[in-house]
Short mmCIF file of C-alpha atoms in Angstrom, two decimals:
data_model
loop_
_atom_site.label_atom_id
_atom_site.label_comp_id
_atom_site.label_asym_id
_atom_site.label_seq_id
_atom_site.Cartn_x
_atom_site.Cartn_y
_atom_site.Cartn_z
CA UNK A 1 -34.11 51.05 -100.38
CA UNK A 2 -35.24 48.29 -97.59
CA UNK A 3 -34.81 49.52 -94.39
CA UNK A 4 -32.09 47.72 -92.57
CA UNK A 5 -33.36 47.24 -88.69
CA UNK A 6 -33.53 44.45 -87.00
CA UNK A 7 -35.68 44.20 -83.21
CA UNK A 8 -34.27 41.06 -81.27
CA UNK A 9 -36.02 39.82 -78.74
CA UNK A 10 -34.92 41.22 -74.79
CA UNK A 11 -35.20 38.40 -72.31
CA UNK A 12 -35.04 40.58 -69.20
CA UNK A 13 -35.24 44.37 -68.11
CA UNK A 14 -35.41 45.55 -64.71
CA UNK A 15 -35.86 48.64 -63.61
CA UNK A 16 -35.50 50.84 -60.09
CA UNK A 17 -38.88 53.48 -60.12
CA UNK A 18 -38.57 55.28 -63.35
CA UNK A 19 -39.84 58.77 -63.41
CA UNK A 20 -41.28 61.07 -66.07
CA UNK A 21 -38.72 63.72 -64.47
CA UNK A 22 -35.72 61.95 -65.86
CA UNK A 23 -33.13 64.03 -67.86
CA UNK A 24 -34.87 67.03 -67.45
CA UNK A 25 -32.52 69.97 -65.75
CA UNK A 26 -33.47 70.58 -61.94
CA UNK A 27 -36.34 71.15 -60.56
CA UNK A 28 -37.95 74.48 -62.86
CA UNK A 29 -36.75 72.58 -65.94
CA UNK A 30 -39.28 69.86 -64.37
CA UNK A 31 -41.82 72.32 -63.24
CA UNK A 32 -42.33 74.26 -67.07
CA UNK A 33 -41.30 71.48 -69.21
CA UNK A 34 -42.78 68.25 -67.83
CA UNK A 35 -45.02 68.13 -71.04
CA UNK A 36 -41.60 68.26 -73.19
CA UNK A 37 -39.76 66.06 -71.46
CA UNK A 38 -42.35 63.50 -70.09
CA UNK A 39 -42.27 59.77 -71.24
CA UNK A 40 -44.75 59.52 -73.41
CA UNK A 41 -44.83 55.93 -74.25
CA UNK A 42 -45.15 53.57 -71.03
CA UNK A 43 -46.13 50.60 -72.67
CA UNK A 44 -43.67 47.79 -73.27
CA UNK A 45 -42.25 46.66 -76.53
CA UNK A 46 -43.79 43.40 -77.55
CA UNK A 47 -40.02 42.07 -77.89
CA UNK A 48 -39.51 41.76 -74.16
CA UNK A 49 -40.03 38.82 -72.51
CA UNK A 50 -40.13 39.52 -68.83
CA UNK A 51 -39.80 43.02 -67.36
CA UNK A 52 -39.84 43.60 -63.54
CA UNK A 53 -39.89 47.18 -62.32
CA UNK A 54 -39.10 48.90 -58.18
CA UNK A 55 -40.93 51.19 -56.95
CA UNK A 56 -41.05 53.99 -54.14
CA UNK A 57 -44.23 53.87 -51.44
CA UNK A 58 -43.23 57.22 -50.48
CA UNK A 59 -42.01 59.41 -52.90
CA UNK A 60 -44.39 62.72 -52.99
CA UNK A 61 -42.21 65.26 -55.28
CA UNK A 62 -45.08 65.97 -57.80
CA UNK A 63 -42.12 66.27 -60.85
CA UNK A 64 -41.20 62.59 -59.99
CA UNK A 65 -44.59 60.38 -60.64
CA UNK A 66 -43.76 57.38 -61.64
CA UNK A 67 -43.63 55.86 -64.94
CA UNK A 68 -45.62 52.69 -64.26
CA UNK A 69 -45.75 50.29 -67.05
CA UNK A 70 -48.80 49.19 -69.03
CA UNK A 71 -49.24 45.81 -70.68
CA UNK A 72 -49.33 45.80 -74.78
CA UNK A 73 -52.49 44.31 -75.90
CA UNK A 74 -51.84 41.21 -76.73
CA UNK A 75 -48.60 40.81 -75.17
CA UNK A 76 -47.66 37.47 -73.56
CA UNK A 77 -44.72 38.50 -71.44
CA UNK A 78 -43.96 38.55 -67.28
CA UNK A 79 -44.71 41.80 -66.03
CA UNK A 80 -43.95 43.16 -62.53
CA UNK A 81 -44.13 45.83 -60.86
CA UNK A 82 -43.64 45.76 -56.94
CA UNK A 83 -43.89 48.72 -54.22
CA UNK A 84 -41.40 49.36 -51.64
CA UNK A 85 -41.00 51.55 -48.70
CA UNK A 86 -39.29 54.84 -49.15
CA UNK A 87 -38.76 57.81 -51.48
CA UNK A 88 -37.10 56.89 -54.88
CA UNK A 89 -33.55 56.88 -53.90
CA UNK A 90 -34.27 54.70 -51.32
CA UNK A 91 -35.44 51.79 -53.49
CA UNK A 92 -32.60 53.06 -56.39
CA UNK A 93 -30.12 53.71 -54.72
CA UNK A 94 -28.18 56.85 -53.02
CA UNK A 95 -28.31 56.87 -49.55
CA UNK A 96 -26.42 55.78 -46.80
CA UNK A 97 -26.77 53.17 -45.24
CA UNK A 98 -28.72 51.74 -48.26
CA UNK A 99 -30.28 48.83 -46.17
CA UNK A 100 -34.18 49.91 -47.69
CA UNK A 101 -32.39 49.91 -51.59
CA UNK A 102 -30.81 46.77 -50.83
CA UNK A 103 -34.66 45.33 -50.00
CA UNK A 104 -35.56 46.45 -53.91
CA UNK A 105 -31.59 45.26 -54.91
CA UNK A 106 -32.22 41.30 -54.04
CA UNK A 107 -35.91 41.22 -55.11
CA UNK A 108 -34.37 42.08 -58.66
CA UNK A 109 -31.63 39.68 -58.37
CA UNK A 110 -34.17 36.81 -57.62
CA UNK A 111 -36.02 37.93 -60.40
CA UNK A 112 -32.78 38.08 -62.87
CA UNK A 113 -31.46 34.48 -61.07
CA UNK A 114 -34.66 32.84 -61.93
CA UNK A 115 -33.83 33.67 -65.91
CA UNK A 116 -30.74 32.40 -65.83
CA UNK A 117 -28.48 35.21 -64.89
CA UNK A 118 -25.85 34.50 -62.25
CA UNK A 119 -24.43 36.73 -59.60
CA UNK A 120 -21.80 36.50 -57.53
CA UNK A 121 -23.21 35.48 -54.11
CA UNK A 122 -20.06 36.78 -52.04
CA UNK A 123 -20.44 40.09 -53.00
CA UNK A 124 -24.29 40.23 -52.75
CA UNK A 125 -23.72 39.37 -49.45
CA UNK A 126 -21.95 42.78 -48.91
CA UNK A 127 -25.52 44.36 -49.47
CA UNK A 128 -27.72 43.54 -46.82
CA UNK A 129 -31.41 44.56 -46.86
CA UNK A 130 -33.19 46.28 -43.75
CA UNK A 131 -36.33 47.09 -43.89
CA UNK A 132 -36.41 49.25 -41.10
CA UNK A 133 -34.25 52.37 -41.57
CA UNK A 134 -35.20 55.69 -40.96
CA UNK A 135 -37.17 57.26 -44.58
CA UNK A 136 -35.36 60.36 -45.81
CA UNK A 137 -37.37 63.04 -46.90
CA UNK A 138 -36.85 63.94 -50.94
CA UNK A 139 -38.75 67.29 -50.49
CA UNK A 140 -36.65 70.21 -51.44
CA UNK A 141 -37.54 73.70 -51.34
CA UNK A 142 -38.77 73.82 -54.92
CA UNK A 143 -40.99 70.89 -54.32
CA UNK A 144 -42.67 72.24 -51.36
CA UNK A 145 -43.38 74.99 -53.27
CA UNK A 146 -44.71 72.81 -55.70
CA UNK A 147 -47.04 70.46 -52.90
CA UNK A 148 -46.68 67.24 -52.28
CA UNK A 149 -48.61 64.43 -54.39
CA UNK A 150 -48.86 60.53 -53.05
CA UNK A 151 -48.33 57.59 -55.52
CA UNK A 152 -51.52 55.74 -56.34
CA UNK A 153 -50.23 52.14 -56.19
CA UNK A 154 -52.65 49.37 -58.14
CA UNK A 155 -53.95 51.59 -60.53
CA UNK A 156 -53.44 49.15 -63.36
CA UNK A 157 -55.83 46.83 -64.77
CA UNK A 158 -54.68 43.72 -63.84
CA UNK A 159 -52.63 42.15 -61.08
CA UNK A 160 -49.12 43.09 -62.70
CA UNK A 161 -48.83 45.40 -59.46
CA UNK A 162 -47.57 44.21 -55.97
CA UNK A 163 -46.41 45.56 -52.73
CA UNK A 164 -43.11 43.78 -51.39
CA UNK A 165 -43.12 42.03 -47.78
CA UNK A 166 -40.31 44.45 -46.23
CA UNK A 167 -43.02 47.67 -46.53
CA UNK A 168 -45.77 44.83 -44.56
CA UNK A 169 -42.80 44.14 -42.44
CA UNK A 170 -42.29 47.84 -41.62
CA UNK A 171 -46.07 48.87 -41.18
CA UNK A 172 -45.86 45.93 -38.52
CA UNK A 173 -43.06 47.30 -36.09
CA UNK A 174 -44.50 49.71 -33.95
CA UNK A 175 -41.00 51.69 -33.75
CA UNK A 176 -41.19 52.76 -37.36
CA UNK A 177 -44.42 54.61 -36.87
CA UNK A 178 -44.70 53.53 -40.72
CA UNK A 179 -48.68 53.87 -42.30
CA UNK A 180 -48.18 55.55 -45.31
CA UNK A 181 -52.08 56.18 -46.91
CA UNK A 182 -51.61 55.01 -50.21
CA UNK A 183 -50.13 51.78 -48.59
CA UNK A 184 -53.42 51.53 -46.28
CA UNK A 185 -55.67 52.19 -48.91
CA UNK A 186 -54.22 49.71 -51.25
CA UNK A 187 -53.75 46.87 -48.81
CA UNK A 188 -58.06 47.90 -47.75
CA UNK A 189 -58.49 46.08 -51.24
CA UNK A 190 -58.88 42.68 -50.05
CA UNK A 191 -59.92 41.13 -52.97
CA UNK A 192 -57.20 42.16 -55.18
CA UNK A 193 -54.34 43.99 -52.98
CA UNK A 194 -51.15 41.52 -53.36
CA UNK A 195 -48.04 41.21 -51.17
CA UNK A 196 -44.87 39.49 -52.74
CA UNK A 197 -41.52 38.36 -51.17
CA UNK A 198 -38.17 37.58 -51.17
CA UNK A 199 -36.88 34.54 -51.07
CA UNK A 200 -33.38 34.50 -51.15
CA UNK A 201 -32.87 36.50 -48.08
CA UNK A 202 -34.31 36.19 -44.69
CA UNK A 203 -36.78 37.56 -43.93
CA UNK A 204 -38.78 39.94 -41.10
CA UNK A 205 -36.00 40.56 -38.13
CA UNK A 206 -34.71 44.14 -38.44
CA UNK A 207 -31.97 45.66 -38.22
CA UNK A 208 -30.27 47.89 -36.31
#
C-alpha cells in the first residue's frame, strides 16, 4: 500500500528561544533525562521557507541551552536567528512589565509583516518595547546547584546569527550596568559580529 503523506510547503515559523529542556518535568526530570528528552534534530525541514528564531543573551540555567537552528545543506530558505537581552522569559514572554519581550515581540512581527501577514496595529500598540528594564534572574535553587553556563552566541557557520539593537542599546546606558561576556566577546568579532534592528518601532530612548 502507497503511503498516503503529503509535506506542504511552510511559508513562515517563528520562534521565541527554544530549549532542549522543553516538556521535560521540572528541574531533576531535566537534570537525569536531558539525553531522553533533548531535541535531537535542530536542523530545519527543507519545506520551510523562512524561519526566524528569539533568543535570550542571558539565560545561564545549564537544562535550558538553546536549541539554535542549523541550515539543511542545500537549503535555500531565510534563516534568522537574533539575540536579545535577558533570560528566556524575558524575550518569550512571562514577566511583568514585559517591556524586554515586547523588544523580541515586534522584531517577529516585522519579520511576519514583511511575508504578508497582517496584524492589527491598535493592539500592537498596547505592547510597547523597553529595552531597559531591570533582568530577572531565572536561577532557582536546583540550578545553582547545577552551575551556571553562558550562551555562546555566533557559533554557527554562517551569518544566520545576529544580535538585536535594544541589547547595543542597553550595553550603551550607563544605568543598566549591562556587559554581559558572551555579548562582549561576540560583538570583539569585528569582522563578522552583526547587529540588526527594528524598524517599525522607535528606536533607542528608554523607558521608565
Amino acid at each position: 500500500m502507497k503511503e498516503a503523506r503529503a509535506y506542504p510547503p511552510i511559508h513562515f515559523i517563528g520562534v521565541w528561544d527554544t530549549v532542549g529542556a522543553l516538556g521535560v518535568p521540572g528541574a531533576l526530570g531535566q537534570l537525569f533525562n536531558r539525553n531522553k528528552y533533548k531535541y535531537h534534530d535542530v536542523g530545519l525541514h527543507p519545506t520551510i521557507l523562512h524561519a526566524y528564531q528569539a533568543l535570550a543573551i542571558d539565560e545561564r540555567r545549564k537544562p535550558f541551552a538553546p536549541s539554535v537552528w542549523q541550515r539543511p545543506s542545500g537549503w535555500t530558505g531565510t534563516l534568522e536567528q537574533v539575540w536579545f537581552a535577558g533570560v528566556l522569559s524575558n524575550v518569550g514572554g512571562g514577566y511583568h512589565p514585559d517591556g524586554l519581550a515586547n523588544e523580541a515581540l515586534h522584531w517577529m512581527v516585522e519579520k511576519a509583516e514583511g511575508l504578508g501577514l497582517e496584524f492589527d496595529k491598535s493592539f500592537l500598540d498596547h505592547y510597547q518595547p523597553c529595552f531597559n528594564l531591570v533582568l530577572q534572574d531565572s536561577m532557582s535553587a536546583m540550578c545553582k546547584v547545577m552551575g551556571p553556563r553562558a550562551r555562546l552566541i555566533g557559533q554557527q557557520a554562517g551569518d544566520d546569527e545576529a544580535v538585536h539593537q535594544s541589547a547595543i542599546d542597553r550595553v550603551n546606558l550607563p544605568d543598566c550596568h549591562y556587559d554581559p561576556k558572551n555579548l562582549r566577546i561576540y560583538l570583539s568579532r569585528t569582522a563578522s559580529a552583526k547587529v540588526v534592528n527594528t524598524t517599525r518601532i522607535a528606536r533607542g530612548t528608554p523607558c521608565a
